[in-house]
Amino acid sequence: MLYRAEISITKTSKGREWSMLTRRQFLIGMGAVTASTIFSLSLNSKVASPKDSMPADMNEKPEVFIPDCDWVIENTFIVDGSGQPAIYGKIAVKGENIAAIGDFQNPSGIKVIDGRGLVASPGFIDIHTHTEDYVYSGESMAPFLTQGVTTQVGGNCGRSPRDIAGYFSTVPSLAINYGLLLGYRTLREMAGVNNNKRASIAELTKMQKHLAKALESGALGLSTGLEYAPQHLATTEELTTLCHIVKQYGGFYATHIRSEYNGVIPALEEAIAIGQTTGVSVQYSHIKAGHEENWIKFPELLNMMESASSSGVDITADVYPYTFSSTDIGTKPLQHSISEENLNRAITHPLVFIGSDTGIYSGGRVNHPRAYGTYPRVLGRMVREKGLLTLEEAIAKMTSQPAKRLKLKNRGLLQTGCKADIVLLDPKTIIDKAMLEKPAVFSEGIRQVWVNGALSWDAGVQEDNMGQVV
């Protein structure tokens, strides 16, 4: 049997205070709880519902479900990534997949992990990173695993490896799942386009062929960084031509739009127009209206996205939980690309989810704390301290929502049959420790991380490398 509302959350002036009830405490209080609080069980689960589990004859023992599994997490609060209220129960894992979720009897002789006082969630999916070189180097994935990240997408803002298939055939064993976009700048280079000129018709034809080949080889879509040279030379017509191909292959268009500052409104209009014309899914990268003189424009960006979505354009955006960008670092006084108020608007908006914009160099060096702190920062500061989101809402923005954009049907949720990408975290202590002055500091509160059913992070130690290409 599964029960909702076992994480008692009190809204205070300081944010949300979490009180973790024991199973006995919760069951004692069930007399005052209506039947609507009972979690409706998955149709794929063999666990009986409360009504079905009542024996016709009280002397008759109810049927006991014992899942076929390798290991179990028990006594844990399960936030399944869907945005629905947390439940209390167990998670059984067989091989790479989740075998059962519910209140079942553990098979004898298996490993059992006690999740008492902790929250189990799907592994976090970071759709916007610049980690392709770092991942290829085979260095430690600790900066990501200590945040609960189990899947990343590289190749954003127009720069990526040229040979997608070659990259994955030679990359060292992965500790996380990884996918790549093909970058527009890279595509120009592959077609031999001069950095100071627009692409010719012949060069555009070459770009189309290279793009199609990359998508056939597993690229997730096309990325642009239209604010940067030489990508600023791309015409809307050229991008539309390329996005028709992306649409044909079921990919998405991730765009760092042409201007994030004074020209942000027409820049977003261009991205929306490309989505309208081609039908391609649009991912608006690191949404912002840059610097104080443009902060007033930010609500209009959200309104534009809402209007486009209502008219049938598949558009979402990602945001990182910091007011300053990497280009703001070093300014004195420190500039802020996005105001605190606009950041809060973005993080709570239904069309916006979390993406770190992580860049990381050899040895784990970084210049922005988001590389080490994005996801625990959301849970510790935006949820627990500020109360902007519920725990369930925040985790959905880190799991099922980016999974939907990536069309990952078996990741981003804790459900029977899904890949066992699982994070066990302490909701009372999870927090980012990386700061502007010391950006390469591990976050706290992530106890264990499993990737495809294999333990990848365990109390400060990186374990198995069982990541897969997505």
XYZ file of C-alpha atoms in Angstrom:
470
model
C 0.000 0.000 0.000
C 1.291 3.497 -0.852
C 0.403 6.658 1.017
C 0.632 10.301 -0.005
C 1.491 13.343 2.065
C 4.055 11.723 4.306
C 6.444 14.651 3.952
C 4.948 17.272 6.223
C 5.824 20.677 4.766
C 5.095 23.853 6.722
C 5.267 27.157 4.837
C 7.012 29.783 6.982
C 8.551 33.182 6.385
C 11.859 31.363 5.976
C 10.582 28.952 3.355
C 9.436 25.348 3.706
C 10.211 23.290 6.793
C 10.200 19.563 6.118
C 9.179 17.147 8.826
C 9.837 13.516 7.945
C 7.221 11.285 9.578
C 7.950 7.705 10.440
C 5.704 5.114 8.828
C 4.127 4.333 12.211
C 3.414 8.024 12.886
C 1.815 8.363 9.502
C -0.335 5.261 9.819
C -1.597 6.359 13.245
C -2.818 9.586 11.671
C -4.493 7.905 8.724
C -7.855 7.905 10.485
C -8.189 11.603 9.678
C -7.093 11.231 6.062
C -9.633 10.834 3.280
C -9.469 8.108 0.696
C -8.300 10.646 -1.898
C -4.916 10.717 -0.194
C -4.299 7.065 -0.944
C -1.941 6.795 -3.888
C -3.543 5.144 -6.906
C -1.258 2.315 -7.871
C 0.388 1.972 -11.266
C -1.497 -0.270 -13.654
C 1.821 -1.928 -14.389
C 2.367 -2.770 -10.735
C 1.319 -6.064 -9.209
C 0.794 -4.438 -5.820
C -2.843 -4.703 -4.751
C -4.927 -1.619 -4.041
C -6.264 -1.181 -0.473
C -9.740 -2.391 -1.536
C -8.415 -5.369 -3.443
C -6.113 -6.344 -0.603
C -8.967 -6.845 1.897
C -9.622 -10.594 2.215
C -13.197 -11.814 1.820
C -12.580 -14.102 4.764
C -10.703 -12.382 7.587
C -9.014 -15.704 8.340
C -7.667 -15.785 4.795
C -4.220 -14.227 4.327
C -3.933 -11.570 1.597
C -1.743 -12.339 -1.380
C 1.833 -11.147 -0.889
C 3.727 -9.705 -3.836
C 7.430 -10.550 -3.984
C 9.102 -8.848 -6.961
C 11.875 -10.426 -9.003
C 14.701 -8.004 -8.263
C 18.374 -7.592 -7.408
C 18.107 -4.918 -4.722
C 15.606 -2.721 -2.915
C 15.430 0.757 -1.398
C 12.964 0.734 1.500
C 11.534 3.140 4.084
C 11.871 6.047 1.678
C 9.776 8.934 0.462
C 9.410 8.556 -3.289
C 9.126 11.661 -5.463
C 8.541 10.010 -8.817
C 9.250 13.004 -11.084
C 5.689 13.426 -12.327
C 4.927 16.367 -10.048
C 2.447 14.279 -8.048
C 2.679 14.216 -4.230
C 5.394 12.104 -2.644
C 4.566 8.581 -1.506
C 6.061 6.296 1.104
C 7.243 2.875 -0.011
C 9.918 0.743 -1.630
C 11.705 0.639 -4.971
C 12.846 -2.700 -6.405
C 15.461 -2.826 -9.164
C 16.257 -5.660 -11.556
C 19.277 -5.129 -13.804
C 18.979 -1.692 -15.427
C 15.291 -1.211 -14.733
C 12.815 -0.524 -11.961
C 11.004 -3.784 -11.214
C 8.404 -2.553 -8.728
C 7.361 0.402 -6.616
C 5.092 -0.120 -3.653
C 4.717 -1.972 -0.396
C 5.914 -5.479 -1.193
C 7.815 -8.245 0.525
C 11.546 -8.237 -0.120
C 12.949 -11.390 -1.730
C 15.393 -13.221 0.493
C 19.114 -12.757 0.012
C 19.056 -9.428 -1.844
C 20.746 -6.151 -0.910
C 18.437 -3.752 0.932
C 19.184 -0.025 1.258
C 17.514 1.802 4.127
C 16.162 5.140 2.871
C 14.807 6.220 6.237
C 14.458 10.019 6.386
C 15.580 10.378 2.764
C 13.901 11.095 -0.549
C 14.282 8.917 -3.635
C 13.849 10.680 -6.960
C 14.697 10.066 -10.607
C 18.211 11.078 -11.603
C 18.377 14.698 -12.701
C 18.605 15.442 -16.434
C 20.716 18.437 -17.471
C 19.664 19.431 -20.974
C 22.078 22.347 -21.365
C 25.802 21.755 -20.829
C 29.142 22.375 -22.502
C 30.820 19.286 -21.061
C 31.574 17.321 -24.238
C 35.368 17.757 -24.005
C 35.422 17.052 -20.275
C 33.310 13.905 -20.643
C 35.492 12.722 -23.519
C 38.610 13.139 -21.365
C 37.352 10.441 -18.988
C 37.786 12.617 -15.909
C 35.741 12.276 -12.728
C 31.996 12.848 -12.967
C 31.902 13.812 -9.275
C 30.926 17.457 -9.986
C 27.716 16.151 -11.578
C 26.999 13.070 -9.472
C 27.235 15.131 -6.269
C 24.331 17.148 -7.671
C 22.271 14.054 -8.502
C 22.754 14.477 -12.256
C 22.569 11.170 -14.139
C 22.031 12.448 -17.702
C 23.545 15.368 -19.605
C 23.266 16.865 -23.084
C 26.317 18.573 -24.581
C 26.922 20.407 -27.833
C 24.904 23.483 -26.928
C 25.160 27.077 -28.170
C 26.433 26.017 -31.581
C 29.628 24.126 -30.694
C 29.926 20.343 -30.658
C 32.085 17.468 -31.871
C 31.895 17.071 -35.641
C 31.605 13.288 -35.690
C 28.775 12.306 -33.342
C 29.071 8.570 -34.006
C 32.856 8.728 -33.722
C 32.619 10.564 -30.419
C 30.495 7.880 -28.807
C 32.467 4.997 -30.298
C 35.694 6.262 -28.710
C 34.585 8.062 -25.528
C 35.760 6.337 -22.316
C 33.189 4.444 -20.269
C 30.552 6.833 -18.994
C 29.528 7.326 -15.375
C 26.435 9.234 -16.530
C 24.128 9.019 -19.533
C 25.125 11.406 -22.288
C 23.741 12.858 -25.490
C 24.877 15.451 -28.025
C 23.403 18.155 -30.191
C 25.162 19.163 -33.399
C 26.287 22.781 -33.174
C 25.570 25.282 -35.935
C 29.092 26.736 -35.797
C 30.475 23.228 -36.127
C 28.140 22.612 -39.056
C 29.463 25.716 -40.819
C 33.021 24.488 -40.338
C 32.128 21.063 -41.725
C 30.702 22.714 -44.855
C 33.748 24.956 -45.288
C 31.883 28.230 -44.752
C 34.147 31.285 -44.387
C 33.928 32.759 -40.874
C 33.395 36.231 -42.313
C 30.658 35.345 -44.798
C 27.162 33.963 -44.968
C 26.763 30.446 -46.319
C 26.282 30.161 -50.064
C 23.545 28.004 -51.574
C 26.110 25.278 -52.279
C 27.460 25.472 -48.731
C 23.945 25.336 -47.289
C 23.352 22.167 -49.292
C 26.483 20.676 -47.711
C 25.272 21.735 -44.277
C 21.962 19.988 -44.867
C 23.744 16.748 -45.763
C 26.059 16.915 -42.745
C 23.129 17.678 -40.448
C 21.089 14.749 -41.744
C 24.056 12.411 -41.268
C 24.587 13.637 -37.699
C 20.923 13.125 -36.843
C 21.065 9.631 -38.329
C 24.135 8.995 -36.151
C 22.304 9.915 -32.961
C 22.482 13.698 -32.618
C 19.515 14.934 -30.617
C 19.030 18.051 -32.696
C 20.662 21.327 -33.726
C 21.997 24.040 -31.423
C 22.801 27.663 -32.177
C 24.624 30.492 -30.428
C 23.401 33.321 -32.616
C 24.904 36.019 -30.393
C 28.405 34.837 -31.262
C 30.507 35.244 -34.400
C 30.341 33.702 -36.945
C 26.930 32.274 -36.006
C 25.407 35.756 -36.088
C 25.719 35.557 -39.884
C 23.011 32.889 -40.084
C 19.815 34.101 -41.716
C 16.372 33.119 -40.506
C 15.785 31.444 -43.875
C 18.940 29.353 -43.494
C 17.986 28.255 -39.977
C 14.476 27.442 -41.173
C 15.890 25.224 -43.913
C 18.042 23.364 -41.394
C 15.226 23.035 -38.859
C 13.006 21.371 -41.462
C 15.589 18.556 -41.423
C 15.711 18.487 -37.622
C 11.931 18.131 -37.585
C 12.053 15.247 -40.089
C 14.358 13.308 -37.760
C 12.358 14.057 -34.610
C 15.034 16.247 -33.049
C 14.768 19.656 -31.400
C 16.213 23.111 -31.997
C 18.120 24.471 -28.971
C 18.841 28.143 -29.434
C 20.907 30.725 -27.643
C 18.917 33.444 -29.370
C 20.354 36.288 -31.447
C 20.271 38.764 -28.576
C 19.717 38.299 -24.849
C 19.917 42.027 -24.220
C 18.433 45.044 -26.057
C 17.158 42.952 -28.969
C 15.778 40.079 -26.897
C 12.137 40.494 -28.018
C 12.767 40.242 -31.797
C 15.337 37.497 -31.128
C 12.719 35.350 -29.415
C 10.221 36.217 -32.157
C 12.668 34.688 -34.652
C 12.958 31.448 -32.666
C 9.179 31.184 -32.375
C 8.746 31.879 -36.096
C 11.138 29.037 -36.925
C 9.070 26.733 -34.723
C 5.837 27.879 -36.367
C 7.164 27.475 -39.905
C 8.873 24.110 -39.516
C 7.009 22.454 -36.640
C 10.344 21.777 -34.941
C 10.438 21.651 -31.137
C 12.164 24.769 -29.792
C 14.313 24.828 -26.658
C 15.022 28.413 -25.586
C 18.435 28.263 -23.899
C 19.083 30.046 -20.570
C 16.146 32.445 -20.751
C 16.920 36.004 -19.653
C 16.488 39.676 -20.555
C 20.048 40.739 -19.950
C 21.081 43.467 -17.546
C 19.021 45.921 -15.594
C 17.869 48.137 -18.451
C 16.129 45.115 -20.017
C 14.715 43.397 -16.930
C 11.345 45.048 -17.563
C 11.062 42.999 -20.779
C 11.215 39.627 -19.058
C 7.483 39.134 -18.402
C 6.895 39.739 -22.117
C 9.251 36.839 -22.952
C 7.127 34.510 -20.845
C 3.952 35.896 -22.417
C 5.389 35.272 -25.887
C 6.206 31.679 -24.994
C 2.726 31.125 -23.584
C 1.093 32.570 -26.691
C 3.279 30.475 -28.996
C 2.585 27.336 -26.982
C -1.161 28.011 -27.087
C -0.973 28.340 -30.876
C 0.705 24.941 -31.230
C 4.432 25.708 -31.107
C 6.307 23.181 -28.977
C 8.488 25.598 -27.013
C 10.099 25.354 -23.597
C 13.022 27.139 -21.963
C 15.718 26.309 -19.461
C 17.220 28.463 -16.727
C 19.986 28.153 -14.135
C 19.396 29.379 -10.555
C 21.903 32.244 -10.542
C 21.426 35.921 -11.359
C 24.860 36.288 -12.980
C 26.171 34.594 -16.116
C 29.723 33.562 -16.971
C 30.183 36.782 -18.964
C 29.185 38.809 -15.885
C 32.035 37.315 -13.860
C 34.883 39.784 -13.531
C 32.730 42.897 -13.805
C 33.083 45.340 -10.912
C 30.648 45.727 -9.363
C 29.314 42.346 -10.421
C 26.664 42.681 -13.116
C 23.528 40.559 -12.990
C 22.068 39.339 -16.266
C 18.762 38.500 -14.627
C 17.072 40.014 -11.604
C 16.106 37.918 -8.600
C 12.447 38.645 -9.346
C 12.743 37.497 -12.965
C 14.704 34.411 -11.956
C 11.877 33.491 -9.590
C 9.371 34.066 -12.401
C 11.337 31.766 -14.687
C 11.858 28.947 -12.211
C 8.172 28.810 -11.300
C 6.853 29.057 -14.875
C 5.333 25.851 -16.316
C 7.191 26.214 -19.644
C 10.600 26.576 -17.982
C 12.742 23.853 -16.416
C 16.280 23.614 -15.081
C 19.456 23.544 -17.186
C 22.875 24.368 -15.766
C 24.782 25.824 -18.763
C 27.761 24.041 -17.226
C 31.227 24.490 -18.665
C 34.073 22.582 -17.031
C 37.748 22.193 -17.798
C 40.516 19.684 -17.125
C 40.913 18.880 -13.457
C 37.378 20.036 -12.711
C 38.251 23.732 -13.037
C 35.339 26.101 -13.575
C 34.671 29.831 -13.514
C 30.986 29.663 -12.542
C 29.554 27.830 -9.501
C 26.621 26.467 -11.548
C 28.866 23.609 -12.711
C 28.961 22.247 -9.145
C 25.811 23.619 -7.575
C 22.804 24.058 -9.878
C 20.507 21.240 -8.752
C 21.139 21.264 -4.987
C 20.807 25.062 -5.147
C 17.290 24.741 -6.536
C 16.269 22.202 -3.886
C 18.019 23.886 -0.977
C 17.388 27.545 -1.712
C 14.419 27.784 -4.076
C 12.389 25.010 -2.420
C 13.418 24.643 1.214
C 14.465 28.224 2.016
C 12.253 30.357 -0.248
C 9.290 28.055 -0.774
C 8.973 29.013 -4.449
C 8.211 25.431 -5.490
C 7.189 22.233 -3.786
C 9.762 19.475 -3.736
C 7.652 17.547 -6.245
C 7.368 20.520 -8.612
C 11.095 21.214 -8.513
C 12.059 17.604 -9.146
C 9.680 17.429 -12.121
C 11.568 20.404 -13.583
C 14.793 18.405 -13.246
C 13.520 15.041 -14.480
C 10.325 14.375 -16.409
C 10.153 17.778 -18.084
C 13.618 17.667 -19.693
C 13.055 13.959 -20.423
C 9.935 14.908 -22.382
C 11.907 17.419 -24.448
C 14.497 14.706 -25.170
C 11.768 12.127 -25.883
C 13.239 9.794 -23.268
C 10.237 7.623 -22.525
C 12.061 5.413 -20.030
C 13.885 8.083 -18.004
C 12.853 10.985 -15.824
C 10.283 9.015 -13.824
C 10.352 6.413 -11.079
C 7.904 3.948 -12.568
C 7.903 0.226 -13.180
C 9.867 -0.511 -16.354
C 11.813 2.760 -16.394
C 15.593 2.866 -16.276
C 16.861 2.797 -12.710
C 18.450 6.252 -12.652
C 17.831 6.984 -8.974
C 18.986 9.621 -6.503
C 18.760 9.213 -2.742
C 18.962 12.641 -1.100
C 18.468 14.317 2.247
C 15.862 17.085 1.795
C 16.852 18.725 5.076
C 20.525 19.198 4.201
C 20.791 19.333 0.422
C 22.505 22.582 -0.562
C 25.066 24.004 -2.968
C 28.465 24.954 -1.547
C 30.069 26.368 -4.702
C 30.270 30.157 -4.608
C 31.613 32.825 -6.943
C 34.868 33.058 -4.991
C 35.254 29.238 -4.795
C 33.215 27.768 -7.658
C 34.630 24.218 -7.635
C 33.160 22.939 -4.360
C 30.974 19.841 -4.159
C 27.361 20.162 -3.080
C 26.007 18.404 0.014
C 22.975 16.219 0.624
C 23.208 13.655 -2.183
C 23.742 10.309 -0.445
C 23.731 7.793 -3.313
C 23.212 7.823 -7.071
C 22.417 4.896 -9.362
C 22.751 5.053 -13.150
C 20.998 2.287 -15.086
C 20.738 0.251 -11.906
C 24.437 0.483 -11.028
C 25.715 2.410 -8.017
C 27.631 5.391 -9.426
C 28.026 7.565 -6.330
C 28.145 6.404 -2.734
C 28.823 8.830 0.097
C 31.691 10.636 -1.600
C 33.053 7.855 -3.783
C 32.489 7.418 -7.523
C 31.706 3.783 -8.230
C 30.581 2.066 -11.466
C 30.586 3.567 -14.965
C 27.340 2.296 -16.459
C 26.158 5.381 -18.319
C 24.583 5.041 -21.753
C 24.187 7.150 -24.877
C 20.799 8.881 -25.054
